[in-house]
């Protein structure tokens, strides 16, 4: 999530959210920081974890997600994919693609 958005726009109603993020994203860093697109900086973003937590709290979800492995790495597909589900007034679902880019 873009930091200025979070400071200026608090959700007023529960909103279902879906995140899909690669841990090796070169544009929007998984751990947060500066967005870089075609060598231009586009502002600062929260980390993936902070972004998910922001929406889980806004949607009155429990702190601990239901987690499962969706896709295991193989010779043909070198990336594992995890899913996290947070239940509350509106669901927050997050897919983490280990080694995935933008």
mmCIF file of C-alpha atoms in Angstrom:
data_model
loop_
_atom_site.group_PDB
_atom_site.id
_atom_site.type_symbol
_atom_site.label_atom_id
_atom_site.label_comp_id
_atom_site.label_asym_id
_atom_site.label_seq_id
_atom_site.Cartn_x
_atom_site.Cartn_y
_atom_site.Cartn_z
ATOM 1 C CA UNK A 1 0.000 0.000 0.000
ATOM 2 C CA UNK A 2 1.166 3.476 -0.854
ATOM 3 C CA UNK A 3 1.990 5.293 2.396
ATOM 4 C CA UNK A 4 0.142 8.566 1.623
ATOM 5 C CA UNK A 5 -3.010 6.567 0.772
ATOM 6 C CA UNK A 6 -3.025 4.912 4.184
ATOM 7 C CA UNK A 7 -2.552 8.177 6.020
ATOM 8 C CA UNK A 8 -5.320 9.961 4.098
ATOM 9 C CA UNK A 9 -7.895 7.239 3.368
ATOM 10 C CA UNK A 10 -9.187 5.172 6.257
ATOM 11 C CA UNK A 11 -11.817 2.623 5.171
ATOM 12 C CA UNK A 12 -15.321 3.608 6.273
ATOM 13 C CA UNK A 13 -16.865 0.175 5.674
ATOM 14 C CA UNK A 14 -15.587 -3.405 5.559
ATOM 15 C CA UNK A 15 -14.056 -4.105 2.147
ATOM 16 C CA UNK A 16 -13.049 -7.553 0.822
ATOM 17 C CA UNK A 17 -9.388 -7.439 -0.221
ATOM 18 C CA UNK A 18 -7.221 -9.746 -2.348
ATOM 19 C CA UNK A 19 -3.431 -9.416 -2.350
ATOM 20 C CA UNK A 20 -1.068 -11.226 -4.741
ATOM 21 C CA UNK A 21 2.583 -10.378 -4.223
ATOM 22 C CA UNK A 22 5.898 -11.865 -5.326
ATOM 23 C CA UNK A 23 8.709 -11.866 -2.793
ATOM 24 C CA UNK A 24 11.188 -10.811 -5.516
ATOM 25 C CA UNK A 25 9.111 -7.936 -6.947
ATOM 26 C CA UNK A 26 11.617 -5.361 -8.270
ATOM 27 C CA UNK A 27 8.981 -2.610 -8.641
ATOM 28 C CA UNK A 28 7.005 -2.781 -5.407
ATOM 29 C CA UNK A 29 9.313 -4.296 -2.756
ATOM 30 C CA UNK A 30 7.836 -7.111 -0.642
ATOM 31 C CA UNK A 31 9.550 -5.689 2.459
ATOM 32 C CA UNK A 32 8.352 -2.154 1.708
ATOM 33 C CA UNK A 33 10.324 0.877 0.636
ATOM 34 C CA UNK A 34 10.623 2.849 -2.580
ATOM 35 C CA UNK A 35 8.625 1.976 -5.699
ATOM 36 C CA UNK A 36 10.877 2.143 -8.749
ATOM 37 C CA UNK A 37 9.434 1.996 -12.256
ATOM 38 C CA UNK A 38 11.654 2.514 -15.293
ATOM 39 C CA UNK A 39 14.311 4.076 -13.063
ATOM 40 C CA UNK A 40 11.837 6.602 -11.649
ATOM 41 C CA UNK A 41 10.851 6.607 -8.005
ATOM 42 C CA UNK A 42 7.103 6.598 -7.453
ATOM 43 C CA UNK A 43 6.887 6.996 -3.673
ATOM 44 C CA UNK A 44 7.027 4.750 -0.638
ATOM 45 C CA UNK A 45 4.996 1.647 0.158
ATOM 46 C CA UNK A 46 4.326 -0.403 3.270
ATOM 47 C CA UNK A 47 5.685 -3.915 3.386
ATOM 48 C CA UNK A 48 3.430 -6.747 2.273
ATOM 49 C CA UNK A 49 2.875 -7.784 5.900
ATOM 50 C CA UNK A 50 2.034 -4.228 7.003
ATOM 51 C CA UNK A 51 -0.396 -3.858 4.073
ATOM 52 C CA UNK A 52 -2.219 -7.086 4.910
ATOM 53 C CA UNK A 53 -2.358 -6.119 8.595
ATOM 54 C CA UNK A 54 -3.766 -2.677 7.671
ATOM 55 C CA UNK A 55 -6.726 -4.262 5.867
ATOM 56 C CA UNK A 56 -7.189 -7.110 8.350
ATOM 57 C CA UNK A 57 -7.532 -4.541 11.147
ATOM 58 C CA UNK A 58 -9.821 -2.315 9.052
ATOM 59 C CA UNK A 59 -12.064 -5.342 8.377
ATOM 60 C CA UNK A 60 -12.104 -6.482 12.027
ATOM 61 C CA UNK A 61 -10.379 -9.745 11.144
ATOM 62 C CA UNK A 62 -8.640 -12.043 13.581
ATOM 63 C CA UNK A 63 -4.899 -11.546 13.998
ATOM 64 C CA UNK A 64 -3.982 -15.063 12.880
ATOM 65 C CA UNK A 65 -4.784 -16.198 9.355
ATOM 66 C CA UNK A 66 -5.725 -19.611 8.053
ATOM 67 C CA UNK A 67 -2.650 -20.585 6.002
ATOM 68 C CA UNK A 68 -2.148 -23.202 3.314
ATOM 69 C CA UNK A 69 0.294 -24.089 0.571
ATOM 70 C CA UNK A 70 -1.452 -23.646 -2.786
ATOM 71 C CA UNK A 71 1.368 -24.669 -5.137
ATOM 72 C CA UNK A 72 4.577 -26.521 -4.347
ATOM 73 C CA UNK A 73 7.779 -25.773 -6.232
ATOM 74 C CA UNK A 74 8.803 -28.292 -8.900
ATOM 75 C CA UNK A 75 11.248 -28.611 -11.786
ATOM 76 C CA UNK A 76 8.665 -26.974 -14.081
ATOM 77 C CA UNK A 77 7.487 -24.383 -11.558
ATOM 78 C CA UNK A 78 10.248 -23.105 -9.232
ATOM 79 C CA UNK A 79 7.977 -20.933 -7.088
ATOM 80 C CA UNK A 80 5.865 -21.932 -4.092
ATOM 81 C CA UNK A 81 2.589 -20.136 -3.493
ATOM 82 C CA UNK A 82 1.055 -19.655 -0.045
ATOM 83 C CA UNK A 83 -2.435 -18.410 0.759
ATOM 84 C CA UNK A 84 -3.405 -16.596 3.950
ATOM 85 C CA UNK A 85 -7.070 -15.955 4.801
ATOM 86 C CA UNK A 86 -8.200 -13.524 7.450
ATOM 87 C CA UNK A 87 -11.856 -13.743 8.445
ATOM 88 C CA UNK A 88 -13.851 -10.828 9.782
ATOM 89 C CA UNK A 89 -16.462 -8.310 8.701
ATOM 90 C CA UNK A 90 -14.940 -8.676 5.209
ATOM 91 C CA UNK A 91 -12.370 -11.290 4.216
ATOM 92 C CA UNK A 92 -8.742 -10.472 3.435
ATOM 93 C CA UNK A 93 -6.965 -13.061 1.281
ATOM 94 C CA UNK A 94 -3.256 -12.865 0.511
ATOM 95 C CA UNK A 95 -1.242 -14.967 -1.942
ATOM 96 C CA UNK A 96 2.527 -14.976 -1.499
ATOM 97 C CA UNK A 97 4.551 -16.113 -4.516
ATOM 98 C CA UNK A 98 8.001 -17.092 -3.225
ATOM 99 C CA UNK A 99 10.543 -15.853 -5.758
ATOM 100 C CA UNK A 100 7.844 -14.207 -7.881
ATOM 101 C CA UNK A 101 8.433 -10.834 -9.496
ATOM 102 C CA UNK A 102 6.073 -8.053 -10.552
#
